[in-house]
PDB file of N, CA and C in Angstrom:
ATOM      1  N   UNK H   1       9.669  -5.491  -5.738  1.00 77.00           N
ATOM      2  CA  UNK H   1       8.387  -5.816  -5.129  1.00 77.00           C
ATOM      3  C   UNK H   1       8.631  -6.736  -3.942  1.00 77.00           C
ATOM      4  N   UNK H   2       8.030  -6.395  -2.844  1.00 88.00           N
ATOM      5  CA  UNK H   2       8.216  -7.162  -1.622  1.00 88.00           C
ATOM      6  C   UNK H   2       7.304  -8.385  -1.600  1.00 88.00           C
ATOM      7  N   UNK H   3       7.658  -9.322  -0.723  1.00 90.00           N
ATOM      8  CA  UNK H   3       6.824 -10.516  -0.558  1.00 90.00           C
ATOM      9  C   UNK H   3       5.444 -10.119  -0.055  1.00 90.00           C
ATOM     10  N   UNK H   4       5.409  -9.103   0.811  1.00 90.00           N
ATOM     11  CA  UNK H   4       4.138  -8.605   1.341  1.00 90.00           C
ATOM     12  C   UNK H   4       3.235  -8.111   0.218  1.00 90.00           C
ATOM     13  N   UNK H   5       3.811  -7.422  -0.744  1.00 92.00           N
ATOM     14  CA  UNK H   5       3.027  -6.917  -1.871  1.00 92.00           C
ATOM     15  C   UNK H   5       2.477  -8.059  -2.729  1.00 92.00           C
ATOM     16  N   UNK H   6       3.285  -9.089  -2.924  1.00 94.00           N
ATOM     17  CA  UNK H   6       2.841 -10.235  -3.722  1.00 94.00           C
ATOM     18  C   UNK H   6       1.685 -10.950  -3.020  1.00 94.00           C
ATOM     19  N   UNK H   7       1.807 -11.140  -1.708  1.00 95.00           N
ATOM     20  CA  UNK H   7       0.727 -11.794  -0.955  1.00 95.00           C
ATOM     21  C   UNK H   7      -0.537 -10.952  -1.016  1.00 95.00           C
ATOM     22  N   UNK H   8      -0.384  -9.645  -0.886  1.00 94.00           N
ATOM     23  CA  UNK H   8      -1.536  -8.739  -0.960  1.00 94.00           C
ATOM     24  C   UNK H   8      -2.215  -8.835  -2.323  1.00 94.00           C
ATOM     25  N   UNK H   9      -1.441  -8.820  -3.359  1.00 95.00           N
ATOM     26  CA  UNK H   9      -2.015  -8.899  -4.716  1.00 95.00           C
ATOM     27  C   UNK H   9      -2.715 -10.232  -4.926  1.00 95.00           C
ATOM     28  N   UNK H  10      -2.115 -11.325  -4.450  1.00 96.00           N
ATOM     29  CA  UNK H  10      -2.760 -12.634  -4.589  1.00 96.00           C
ATOM     30  C   UNK H  10      -4.087 -12.694  -3.837  1.00 96.00           C
ATOM     31  N   UNK H  11      -4.104 -12.163  -2.613  1.00 95.00           N
ATOM     32  CA  UNK H  11      -5.346 -12.179  -1.840  1.00 95.00           C
ATOM     33  C   UNK H  11      -6.418 -11.319  -2.507  1.00 95.00           C
ATOM     34  N   UNK H  12      -6.024 -10.184  -3.047  1.00 95.00           N
ATOM     35  CA  UNK H  12      -7.002  -9.321  -3.723  1.00 95.00           C
ATOM     36  C   UNK H  12      -7.531  -9.997  -4.989  1.00 95.00           C
ATOM     37  N   UNK H  13      -6.663 -10.702  -5.707  1.00 96.00           N
ATOM     38  CA  UNK H  13      -7.118 -11.414  -6.914  1.00 96.00           C
ATOM     39  C   UNK H  13      -8.065 -12.559  -6.560  1.00 96.00           C
ATOM     40  N   UNK H  14      -7.771 -13.271  -5.484  1.00 96.00           N
ATOM     41  CA  UNK H  14      -8.674 -14.344  -5.052  1.00 96.00           C
ATOM     42  C   UNK H  14     -10.023 -13.746  -4.627  1.00 96.00           C
ATOM     43  N   UNK H  15      -9.990 -12.635  -3.920  1.00 95.00           N
ATOM     44  CA  UNK H  15     -11.236 -11.956  -3.554  1.00 95.00           C
ATOM     45  C   UNK H  15     -12.019 -11.514  -4.777  1.00 95.00           C
ATOM     46  N   UNK H  16     -11.320 -10.988  -5.776  1.00 96.00           N
ATOM     47  CA  UNK H  16     -11.979 -10.587  -7.022  1.00 96.00           C
ATOM     48  C   UNK H  16     -12.592 -11.793  -7.723  1.00 96.00           C
ATOM     49  N   UNK H  17     -11.899 -12.927  -7.693  1.00 96.00           N
ATOM     50  CA  UNK H  17     -12.441 -14.146  -8.299  1.00 96.00           C
ATOM     51  C   UNK H  17     -13.757 -14.547  -7.640  1.00 96.00           C
ATOM     52  N   UNK H  18     -13.797 -14.506  -6.306  1.00 95.00           N
ATOM     53  CA  UNK H  18     -15.026 -14.898  -5.619  1.00 95.00           C
ATOM     54  C   UNK H  18     -16.141 -13.881  -5.851  1.00 95.00           C
ATOM     55  N   UNK H  19     -15.815 -12.587  -5.944  1.00 95.00           N
ATOM     56  CA  UNK H  19     -16.836 -11.591  -6.301  1.00 95.00           C
ATOM     57  C   UNK H  19     -17.405 -11.886  -7.689  1.00 95.00           C
ATOM     58  N   UNK H  20     -16.531 -12.245  -8.611  1.00 96.00           N
ATOM     59  CA  UNK H  20     -16.968 -12.526  -9.977  1.00 96.00           C
ATOM     60  C   UNK H  20     -17.855 -13.766 -10.036  1.00 96.00           C
ATOM     61  N   UNK H  21     -17.468 -14.829  -9.349  1.00 95.00           N
ATOM     62  CA  UNK H  21     -18.291 -16.041  -9.365  1.00 95.00           C
ATOM     63  C   UNK H  21     -19.631 -15.816  -8.677  1.00 95.00           C
ATOM     64  N   UNK H  22     -19.641 -15.007  -7.626  1.00 94.00           N
ATOM     65  CA  UNK H  22     -20.919 -14.704  -6.972  1.00 94.00           C
ATOM     66  C   UNK H  22     -21.827 -13.907  -7.902  1.00 94.00           C
ATOM     67  N   UNK H  23     -21.250 -13.008  -8.663  1.00 95.00           N
ATOM     68  CA  UNK H  23     -22.046 -12.233  -9.621  1.00 95.00           C
ATOM     69  C   UNK H  23     -22.573 -13.128 -10.734  1.00 95.00           C
ATOM     70  N   UNK H  24     -21.747 -14.069 -11.192  1.00 95.00           N
ATOM     71  CA  UNK H  24     -22.225 -15.021 -12.199  1.00 95.00           C
ATOM     72  C   UNK H  24     -23.374 -15.864 -11.649  1.00 95.00           C
ATOM     73  N   UNK H  25     -23.266 -16.276 -10.386  1.00 93.00           N
ATOM     74  CA  UNK H  25     -24.358 -17.023  -9.767  1.00 93.00           C
ATOM     75  C   UNK H  25     -25.619 -16.198  -9.672  1.00 93.00           C
ATOM     76  N   UNK H  26     -25.468 -14.926  -9.375  1.00 93.00           N
ATOM     77  CA  UNK H  26     -26.628 -14.033  -9.313  1.00 93.00           C
ATOM     78  C   UNK H  26     -27.301 -13.933 -10.671  1.00 93.00           C
ATOM     79  N   UNK H  27     -26.523 -13.897 -11.721  1.00 95.00           N
ATOM     80  CA  UNK H  27     -27.083 -13.736 -13.057  1.00 95.00           C
ATOM     81  C   UNK H  27     -27.601 -15.044 -13.648  1.00 95.00           C
ATOM     82  N   UNK H  28     -27.020 -16.182 -13.277  1.00 94.00           N
ATOM     83  CA  UNK H  28     -27.324 -17.435 -13.960  1.00 94.00           C
ATOM     84  C   UNK H  28     -28.303 -18.353 -13.222  1.00 94.00           C
ATOM     85  N   UNK H  29     -28.397 -18.277 -11.926  1.00 92.00           N
ATOM     86  CA  UNK H  29     -29.213 -19.242 -11.181  1.00 92.00           C
ATOM     87  C   UNK H  29     -30.698 -18.928 -11.318  1.00 92.00           C
ATOM     88  N   UNK H  30     -31.556 -19.960 -11.147  1.00 90.00           N
ATOM     89  CA  UNK H  30     -32.938 -19.823 -11.577  1.00 90.00           C
ATOM     90  C   UNK H  30     -33.876 -19.060 -10.651  1.00 90.00           C
ATOM     91  N   UNK H  31     -33.662 -19.042  -9.359  1.00 91.00           N
ATOM     92  CA  UNK H  31     -34.658 -18.387  -8.505  1.00 91.00           C
ATOM     93  C   UNK H  31     -33.997 -17.558  -7.408  1.00 91.00           C
ATOM     94  N   UNK H  32     -34.844 -16.948  -6.618  1.00 93.00           N
ATOM     95  CA  UNK H  32     -34.387 -16.029  -5.582  1.00 93.00           C
ATOM     96  C   UNK H  32     -33.473 -16.710  -4.572  1.00 93.00           C
ATOM     97  N   UNK H  33     -33.855 -17.884  -4.106  1.00 93.00           N
ATOM     98  CA  UNK H  33     -33.094 -18.555  -3.057  1.00 93.00           C
ATOM     99  C   UNK H  33     -31.721 -19.011  -3.561  1.00 93.00           C
ATOM    100  N   UNK H  34     -31.657 -19.522  -4.759  1.00 93.00           N
ATOM    101  CA  UNK H  34     -30.369 -19.952  -5.309  1.00 93.00           C
ATOM    102  C   UNK H  34     -29.456 -18.746  -5.544  1.00 93.00           C
ATOM    103  N   UNK H  35     -30.032 -17.655  -6.025  1.00 94.00           N
ATOM    104  CA  UNK H  35     -29.228 -16.446  -6.222  1.00 94.00           C
ATOM    105  C   UNK H  35     -28.724 -15.887  -4.902  1.00 94.00           C
ATOM    106  N   UNK H  36     -29.595 -15.908  -3.913  1.00 94.00           N
ATOM    107  CA  UNK H  36     -29.195 -15.423  -2.592  1.00 94.00           C
ATOM    108  C   UNK H  36     -28.108 -16.304  -1.994  1.00 94.00           C
ATOM    109  N   UNK H  37     -28.203 -17.600  -2.225  1.00 93.00           N
ATOM    110  CA  UNK H  37     -27.190 -18.530  -1.733  1.00 93.00           C
ATOM    111  C   UNK H  37     -25.830 -18.230  -2.380  1.00 93.00           C
ATOM    112  N   UNK H  38     -25.844 -18.049  -3.690  1.00 93.00           N
ATOM    113  CA  UNK H  38     -24.579 -17.802  -4.400  1.00 93.00           C
ATOM    114  C   UNK H  38     -23.938 -16.488  -3.955  1.00 93.00           C
ATOM    115  N   UNK H  39     -24.739 -15.453  -3.872  1.00 93.00           N
ATOM    116  CA  UNK H  39     -24.162 -14.167  -3.480  1.00 93.00           C
ATOM    117  C   UNK H  39     -23.787 -14.132  -2.009  1.00 93.00           C
ATOM    118  N   UNK H  40     -24.559 -14.813  -1.186  1.00 93.00           N
ATOM    119  CA  UNK H  40     -24.227 -14.838   0.242  1.00 93.00           C
ATOM    120  C   UNK H  40     -22.903 -15.520   0.513  1.00 93.00           C
ATOM    121  N   UNK H  41     -22.713 -16.674  -0.074  1.00 93.00           N
ATOM    122  CA  UNK H  41     -21.460 -17.414   0.139  1.00 93.00           C
ATOM    123  C   UNK H  41     -20.275 -16.725  -0.547  1.00 93.00           C
ATOM    124  N   UNK H  42     -20.465 -16.374  -1.812  1.00 93.00           N
ATOM    125  CA  UNK H  42     -19.353 -15.810  -2.573  1.00 93.00           C
ATOM    126  C   UNK H  42     -18.909 -14.450  -2.064  1.00 93.00           C
ATOM    127  N   UNK H  43     -19.869 -13.588  -1.776  1.00 93.00           N
ATOM    128  CA  UNK H  43     -19.504 -12.252  -1.303  1.00 93.00           C
ATOM    129  C   UNK H  43     -18.874 -12.286   0.081  1.00 93.00           C
ATOM    130  N   UNK H  44     -19.364 -13.181   0.934  1.00 94.00           N
ATOM    131  CA  UNK H  44     -18.775 -13.290   2.272  1.00 94.00           C
ATOM    132  C   UNK H  44     -17.309 -13.674   2.184  1.00 94.00           C
ATOM    133  N   UNK H  45     -17.026 -14.685   1.400  1.00 94.00           N
ATOM    134  CA  UNK H  45     -15.637 -15.124   1.258  1.00 94.00           C
ATOM    135  C   UNK H  45     -14.789 -14.067   0.549  1.00 94.00           C
ATOM    136  N   UNK H  46     -15.367 -13.404  -0.454  1.00 95.00           N
ATOM    137  CA  UNK H  46     -14.616 -12.390  -1.192  1.00 95.00           C
ATOM    138  C   UNK H  46     -14.276 -11.191  -0.309  1.00 95.00           C
ATOM    139  N   UNK H  47     -15.225 -10.747   0.488  1.00 95.00           N
ATOM    140  CA  UNK H  47     -14.965  -9.611   1.377  1.00 95.00           C
ATOM    141  C   UNK H  47     -13.906  -9.985   2.408  1.00 95.00           C
ATOM    142  N   UNK H  48     -14.021 -11.187   2.967  1.00 94.00           N
ATOM    143  CA  UNK H  48     -13.051 -11.624   3.975  1.00 94.00           C
ATOM    144  C   UNK H  48     -11.639 -11.663   3.392  1.00 94.00           C
ATOM    145  N   UNK H  49     -11.487 -12.273   2.241  1.00 95.00           N
ATOM    146  CA  UNK H  49     -10.149 -12.406   1.645  1.00 95.00           C
ATOM    147  C   UNK H  49      -9.609 -11.050   1.200  1.00 95.00           C
ATOM    148  N   UNK H  50     -10.460 -10.212   0.625  1.00 95.00           N
ATOM    149  CA  UNK H  50     -10.004  -8.893   0.190  1.00 95.00           C
ATOM    150  C   UNK H  50      -9.566  -8.029   1.370  1.00 95.00           C
ATOM    151  N   UNK H  51     -10.345  -8.075   2.454  1.00 95.00           N
ATOM    152  CA  UNK H  51      -9.962  -7.272   3.624  1.00 95.00           C
ATOM    153  C   UNK H  51      -8.694  -7.806   4.275  1.00 95.00           C
ATOM    154  N   UNK H  52      -8.508  -9.099   4.278  1.00 94.00           N
ATOM    155  CA  UNK H  52      -7.248  -9.644   4.796  1.00 94.00           C
ATOM    156  C   UNK H  52      -6.087  -9.194   3.913  1.00 94.00           C
ATOM    157  N   UNK H  53      -6.315  -9.137   2.604  1.00 94.00           N
ATOM    158  CA  UNK H  53      -5.279  -8.623   1.706  1.00 94.00           C
ATOM    159  C   UNK H  53      -4.928  -7.171   2.013  1.00 94.00           C
ATOM    160  N   UNK H  54      -5.961  -6.365   2.311  1.00 94.00           N
ATOM    161  CA  UNK H  54      -5.680  -4.973   2.692  1.00 94.00           C
ATOM    162  C   UNK H  54      -4.932  -4.889   4.018  1.00 94.00           C
ATOM    163  N   UNK H  55      -5.287  -5.772   4.963  1.00 94.00           N
ATOM    164  CA  UNK H  55      -4.588  -5.775   6.251  1.00 94.00           C
ATOM    165  C   UNK H  55      -3.131  -6.171   6.080  1.00 94.00           C
ATOM    166  N   UNK H  56      -2.880  -7.125   5.198  1.00 93.00           N
ATOM    167  CA  UNK H  56      -1.486  -7.518   4.923  1.00 93.00           C
ATOM    168  C   UNK H  56      -0.738  -6.351   4.299  1.00 93.00           C
ATOM    169  N   UNK H  57      -1.391  -5.622   3.416  1.00 92.00           N
ATOM    170  CA  UNK H  57      -0.746  -4.475   2.764  1.00 92.00           C
ATOM    171  C   UNK H  57      -0.387  -3.395   3.782  1.00 92.00           C
ATOM    172  N   UNK H  58      -1.260  -3.180   4.775  1.00 91.00           N
ATOM    173  CA  UNK H  58      -1.011  -2.152   5.791  1.00 91.00           C
ATOM    174  C   UNK H  58       0.108  -2.544   6.752  1.00 91.00           C
ATOM    175  N   UNK H  59       0.358  -3.841   6.895  1.00 89.00           N
ATOM    176  CA  UNK H  59       1.371  -4.274   7.856  1.00 89.00           C
ATOM    177  C   UNK H  59       0.767  -4.356   9.242  1.00 89.00           C
ATOM    178  N   UNK H  60       1.612  -4.491  10.237  1.00 90.00           N
ATOM    179  CA  UNK H  60       1.158  -4.623  11.616  1.00 90.00           C
ATOM    180  C   UNK H  60       0.947  -3.235  12.203  1.00 90.00           C
ATOM    181  N   UNK H  61      -0.311  -2.777  12.213  1.00 93.00           N
ATOM    182  CA  UNK H  61      -0.621  -1.443  12.723  1.00 93.00           C
ATOM    183  C   UNK H  61      -2.046  -1.426  13.242  1.00 93.00           C
ATOM    184  N   UNK H  62      -2.431  -0.277  13.775  1.00 95.00           N
ATOM    185  CA  UNK H  62      -3.800  -0.122  14.272  1.00 95.00           C
ATOM    186  C   UNK H  62      -4.805  -0.193  13.124  1.00 95.00           C
ATOM    187  N   UNK H  63      -4.430   0.334  11.978  1.00 94.00           N
ATOM    188  CA  UNK H  63      -5.312   0.286  10.804  1.00 94.00           C
ATOM    189  C   UNK H  63      -5.579  -1.150  10.376  1.00 94.00           C
ATOM    190  N   UNK H  64      -4.557  -1.977  10.372  1.00 93.00           N
ATOM    191  CA  UNK H  64      -4.765  -3.377   9.979  1.00 93.00           C
ATOM    192  C   UNK H  64      -5.617  -4.110  11.009  1.00 93.00           C
ATOM    193  N   UNK H  65      -5.473  -3.763  12.285  1.00 94.00           N
ATOM    194  CA  UNK H  65      -6.324  -4.378  13.312  1.00 94.00           C
ATOM    195  C   UNK H  65      -7.785  -3.996  13.086  1.00 94.00           C
ATOM    196  N   UNK H  66      -8.036  -2.749  12.715  1.00 95.00           N
ATOM    197  CA  UNK H  66      -9.408  -2.318  12.424  1.00 95.00           C
ATOM    198  C   UNK H  66      -9.954  -3.049  11.200  1.00 95.00           C
ATOM    199  N   UNK H  67      -9.123  -3.235  10.200  1.00 94.00           N
ATOM    200  CA  UNK H  67      -9.560  -3.961   9.000  1.00 94.00           C
ATOM    201  C   UNK H  67      -9.895  -5.403   9.346  1.00 94.00           C
ATOM    202  N   UNK H  68      -9.112  -6.033  10.207  1.00 94.00           N
ATOM    203  CA  UNK H  68      -9.398  -7.411  10.614  1.00 94.00           C
ATOM    204  C   UNK H  68     -10.705  -7.475  11.400  1.00 94.00           C
ATOM    205  N   UNK H  69     -10.957  -6.487  12.265  1.00 95.00           N
ATOM    206  CA  UNK H  69     -12.233  -6.459  12.995  1.00 95.00           C
ATOM    207  C   UNK H  69     -13.403  -6.310  12.020  1.00 95.00           C
ATOM    208  N   UNK H  70     -13.259  -5.472  11.032  1.00 95.00           N
ATOM    209  CA  UNK H  70     -14.315  -5.313  10.023  1.00 95.00           C
ATOM    210  C   UNK H  70     -14.513  -6.631   9.271  1.00 95.00           C
ATOM    211  N   UNK H  71     -13.422  -7.310   8.943  1.00 93.00           N
ATOM    212  CA  UNK H  71     -13.530  -8.591   8.232  1.00 93.00           C
ATOM    213  C   UNK H  71     -14.266  -9.622   9.069  1.00 93.00           C
ATOM    214  N   UNK H  72     -13.952  -9.683  10.346  1.00 94.00           N
ATOM    215  CA  UNK H  72     -14.635 -10.643  11.222  1.00 94.00           C
ATOM    216  C   UNK H  72     -16.120 -10.290  11.335  1.00 94.00           C
ATOM    217  N   UNK H  73     -16.425  -8.998  11.478  1.00 95.00           N
ATOM    218  CA  UNK H  73     -17.825  -8.587  11.552  1.00 95.00           C
ATOM    219  C   UNK H  73     -18.569  -8.944  10.268  1.00 95.00           C
ATOM    220  N   UNK H  74     -17.964  -8.676   9.132  1.00 93.00           N
ATOM    221  CA  UNK H  74     -18.610  -9.005   7.862  1.00 93.00           C
ATOM    222  C   UNK H  74     -18.779 -10.513   7.709  1.00 93.00           C
ATOM    223  N   UNK H  75     -17.797 -11.278   8.180  1.00 93.00           N
ATOM    224  CA  UNK H  75     -17.874 -12.729   8.092  1.00 93.00           C
ATOM    225  C   UNK H  75     -19.024 -13.275   8.928  1.00 93.00           C
ATOM    226  N   UNK H  76     -19.347 -12.611  10.044  1.00 94.00           N
ATOM    227  CA  UNK H  76     -20.463 -13.047  10.877  1.00 94.00           C
ATOM    228  C   UNK H  76     -21.790 -12.462  10.416  1.00 94.00           C
ATOM    229  N   UNK H  77     -21.796 -11.231   9.945  1.00 95.00           N
ATOM    230  CA  UNK H  77     -23.047 -10.537   9.640  1.00 95.00           C
ATOM    231  C   UNK H  77     -23.655 -10.936   8.300  1.00 95.00           C
ATOM    232  N   UNK H  78     -22.841 -11.160   7.287  1.00 93.00           N
ATOM    233  CA  UNK H  78     -23.392 -11.443   5.962  1.00 93.00           C
ATOM    234  C   UNK H  78     -24.171 -12.754   5.900  1.00 93.00           C
ATOM    235  N   UNK H  79     -23.684 -13.861   6.440  1.00 93.00           N
ATOM    236  CA  UNK H  79     -24.516 -15.074   6.414  1.00 93.00           C
ATOM    237  C   UNK H  79     -25.790 -14.930   7.241  1.00 93.00           C
ATOM    238  N   UNK H  80     -25.710 -14.198   8.347  1.00 95.00           N
ATOM    239  CA  UNK H  80     -26.898 -13.984   9.163  1.00 95.00           C
ATOM    240  C   UNK H  80     -27.934 -13.168   8.403  1.00 95.00           C
ATOM    241  N   UNK H  81     -27.503 -12.132   7.731  1.00 95.00           N
ATOM    242  CA  UNK H  81     -28.428 -11.313   6.946  1.00 95.00           C
ATOM    243  C   UNK H  81     -29.012 -12.107   5.782  1.00 95.00           C
ATOM    244  N   UNK H  82     -28.195 -12.926   5.149  1.00 94.00           N
ATOM    245  CA  UNK H  82     -28.682 -13.761   4.054  1.00 94.00           C
ATOM    246  C   UNK H  82     -29.751 -14.731   4.538  1.00 94.00           C
ATOM    247  N   UNK H  83     -29.509 -15.327   5.678  1.00 95.00           N
ATOM    248  CA  UNK H  83     -30.492 -16.249   6.241  1.00 95.00           C
ATOM    249  C   UNK H  83     -31.786 -15.515   6.592  1.00 95.00           C
ATOM    250  N   UNK H  84     -31.683 -14.339   7.189  1.00 96.00           N
ATOM    251  CA  UNK H  84     -32.879 -13.574   7.559  1.00 96.00           C
ATOM    252  C   UNK H  84     -33.681 -13.166   6.321  1.00 96.00           C
ATOM    253  N   UNK H  85     -32.994 -12.767   5.270  1.00 95.00           N
ATOM    254  CA  UNK H  85     -33.688 -12.366   4.032  1.00 95.00           C
ATOM    255  C   UNK H  85     -34.384 -13.572   3.407  1.00 95.00           C
ATOM    256  N   UNK H  86     -33.710 -14.718   3.357  1.00 94.00           N
ATOM    257  CA  UNK H  86     -34.341 -15.892   2.752  1.00 94.00           C
ATOM    258  C   UNK H  86     -35.514 -16.386   3.582  1.00 94.00           C
ATOM    259  N   UNK H  87     -35.395 -16.316   4.879  1.00 95.00           N
ATOM    260  CA  UNK H  87     -36.506 -16.735   5.743  1.00 95.00           C
ATOM    261  C   UNK H  87     -37.704 -15.802   5.589  1.00 95.00           C
ATOM    262  N   UNK H  88     -37.451 -14.504   5.495  1.00 95.00           N
ATOM    263  CA  UNK H  88     -38.536 -13.547   5.293  1.00 95.00           C
ATOM    264  C   UNK H  88     -39.209 -13.760   3.940  1.00 95.00           C
ATOM    265  N   UNK H  89     -38.414 -14.059   2.916  1.00 94.00           N
ATOM    266  CA  UNK H  89     -38.989 -14.307   1.592  1.00 94.00           C
ATOM    267  C   UNK H  89     -39.850 -15.559   1.605  1.00 94.00           C
ATOM    268  N   UNK H  90     -39.391 -16.612   2.287  1.00 93.00           N
ATOM    269  CA  UNK H  90     -40.172 -17.849   2.354  1.00 93.00           C
ATOM    270  C   UNK H  90     -41.476 -17.631   3.102  1.00 93.00           C
ATOM    271  N   UNK H  91     -41.424 -16.846   4.165  1.00 94.00           N
ATOM    272  CA  UNK H  91     -42.645 -16.555   4.922  1.00 94.00           C
ATOM    273  C   UNK H  91     -43.607 -15.682   4.144  1.00 94.00           C
ATOM    274  N   UNK H  92     -43.080 -14.891   3.217  1.00 94.00           N
ATOM    275  CA  UNK H  92     -43.942 -14.036   2.386  1.00 94.00           C
ATOM    276  C   UNK H  92     -44.501 -14.779   1.176  1.00 94.00           C
ATOM    277  N   UNK H  93     -44.153 -16.046   1.013  1.00 91.00           N
ATOM    278  CA  UNK H  93     -44.748 -16.835  -0.038  1.00 91.00           C
ATOM    279  C   UNK H  93     -43.887 -17.074  -1.257  1.00 91.00           C
ATOM    280  N   UNK H  94     -42.651 -16.670  -1.239  1.00 89.00           N
ATOM    281  CA  UNK H  94     -41.758 -16.951  -2.370  1.00 89.00           C
ATOM    282  C   UNK H  94     -41.406 -18.435  -2.322  1.00 89.00           C
ATOM    283  N   UNK H  95     -41.748 -19.157  -3.371  1.00 87.00           N
ATOM    284  CA  UNK H  95     -41.522 -20.601  -3.400  1.00 87.00           C
ATOM    285  C   UNK H  95     -40.183 -20.916  -4.045  1.00 87.00           C
ATOM    286  N   UNK H  96     -39.479 -21.914  -3.508  1.00 86.00           N
ATOM    287  CA  UNK H  96     -38.217 -22.325  -4.132  1.00 86.00           C
ATOM    288  C   UNK H  96     -38.465 -22.961  -5.499  1.00 86.00           C
ATOM    289  N   UNK H  97     -37.502 -22.819  -6.372  1.00 86.00           N
ATOM    290  CA  UNK H  97     -37.574 -23.387  -7.714  1.00 86.00           C
ATOM    291  C   UNK H  97     -37.408 -24.892  -7.624  1.00 86.00           C
ATOM    292  N   UNK H  98     -38.249 -25.626  -8.341  1.00 84.00           N
ATOM    293  CA  UNK H  98     -38.114 -27.077  -8.404  1.00 84.00           C
ATOM    294  C   UNK H  98     -38.165 -27.498  -9.860  1.00 84.00           C
ATOM    295  N   UNK H  99     -37.435 -28.532 -10.166  1.00 79.00           N
ATOM    296  CA  UNK H  99     -37.399 -29.049 -11.527  1.00 79.00           C
ATOM    297  C   UNK H  99     -38.404 -30.188 -11.638  1.00 79.00           C
ATOM    298  N   UNK H 100     -39.446 -29.990 -12.431  1.00 73.00           N
ATOM    299  CA  UNK H 100     -40.447 -31.032 -12.636  1.00 73.00           C
ATOM    300  C   UNK H 100     -40.132 -31.781 -13.919  1.00 73.00           C
ATOM    301  N   UNK H 101     -40.932 -32.776 -14.236  1.00 61.00           N
ATOM    302  CA  UNK H 101     -40.716 -33.554 -15.450  1.00 61.00           C
ATOM    303  C   UNK H 101     -40.798 -32.652 -16.676  1.00 61.00           C
ATOM    304  N   UNK H 102     -39.931 -32.903 -17.626  1.00 58.00           N
ATOM    305  CA  UNK H 102     -39.900 -32.102 -18.837  1.00 58.00           C
ATOM    306  C   UNK H 102     -39.070 -30.843 -18.699  1.00 58.00           C
ATOM    307  N   UNK H 103     -38.460 -30.612 -17.549  1.00 55.00           N
ATOM    308  CA  UNK H 103     -37.599 -29.457 -17.369  1.00 55.00           C
ATOM    309  C   UNK H 103     -38.325 -28.144 -17.200  1.00 55.00           C
ATOM    310  N   UNK H 104     -39.650 -28.188 -16.972  1.00 57.00           N
ATOM    311  CA  UNK H 104     -40.399 -26.951 -16.774  1.00 57.00           C
ATOM    312  C   UNK H 104     -40.689 -26.756 -15.309  1.00 57.00           C
ATOM    313  N   UNK H 105     -40.859 -25.526 -14.949  1.00 53.00           N
ATOM    314  CA  UNK H 105     -41.119 -25.180 -13.552  1.00 53.00           C
ATOM    315  C   UNK H 105     -42.548 -25.478 -13.180  1.00 53.00           C
TER     316      UNK H 105
END
């Protein structure tokens, strides 16, 4: 096994970890905005790291350059889309979750 393969596997595992934590945040957090925050941050980082792992696996080629361009685009587009979705939800009347006395909403 080459060093390149080990680095690729590590990057893919780290990406999988962030996908998993983002999914846990989606399932466990209390409201729309918190879930969107968890998935927006976690998925962005997971996609970036996973695509870099694929680029490392491909080596120095045109395919890896395309993968890096896709990673950069995803890194810029996902937070922007997350912000636009949360802003639209807030304007439509979705209220953020707040913890009041007694632990009830």
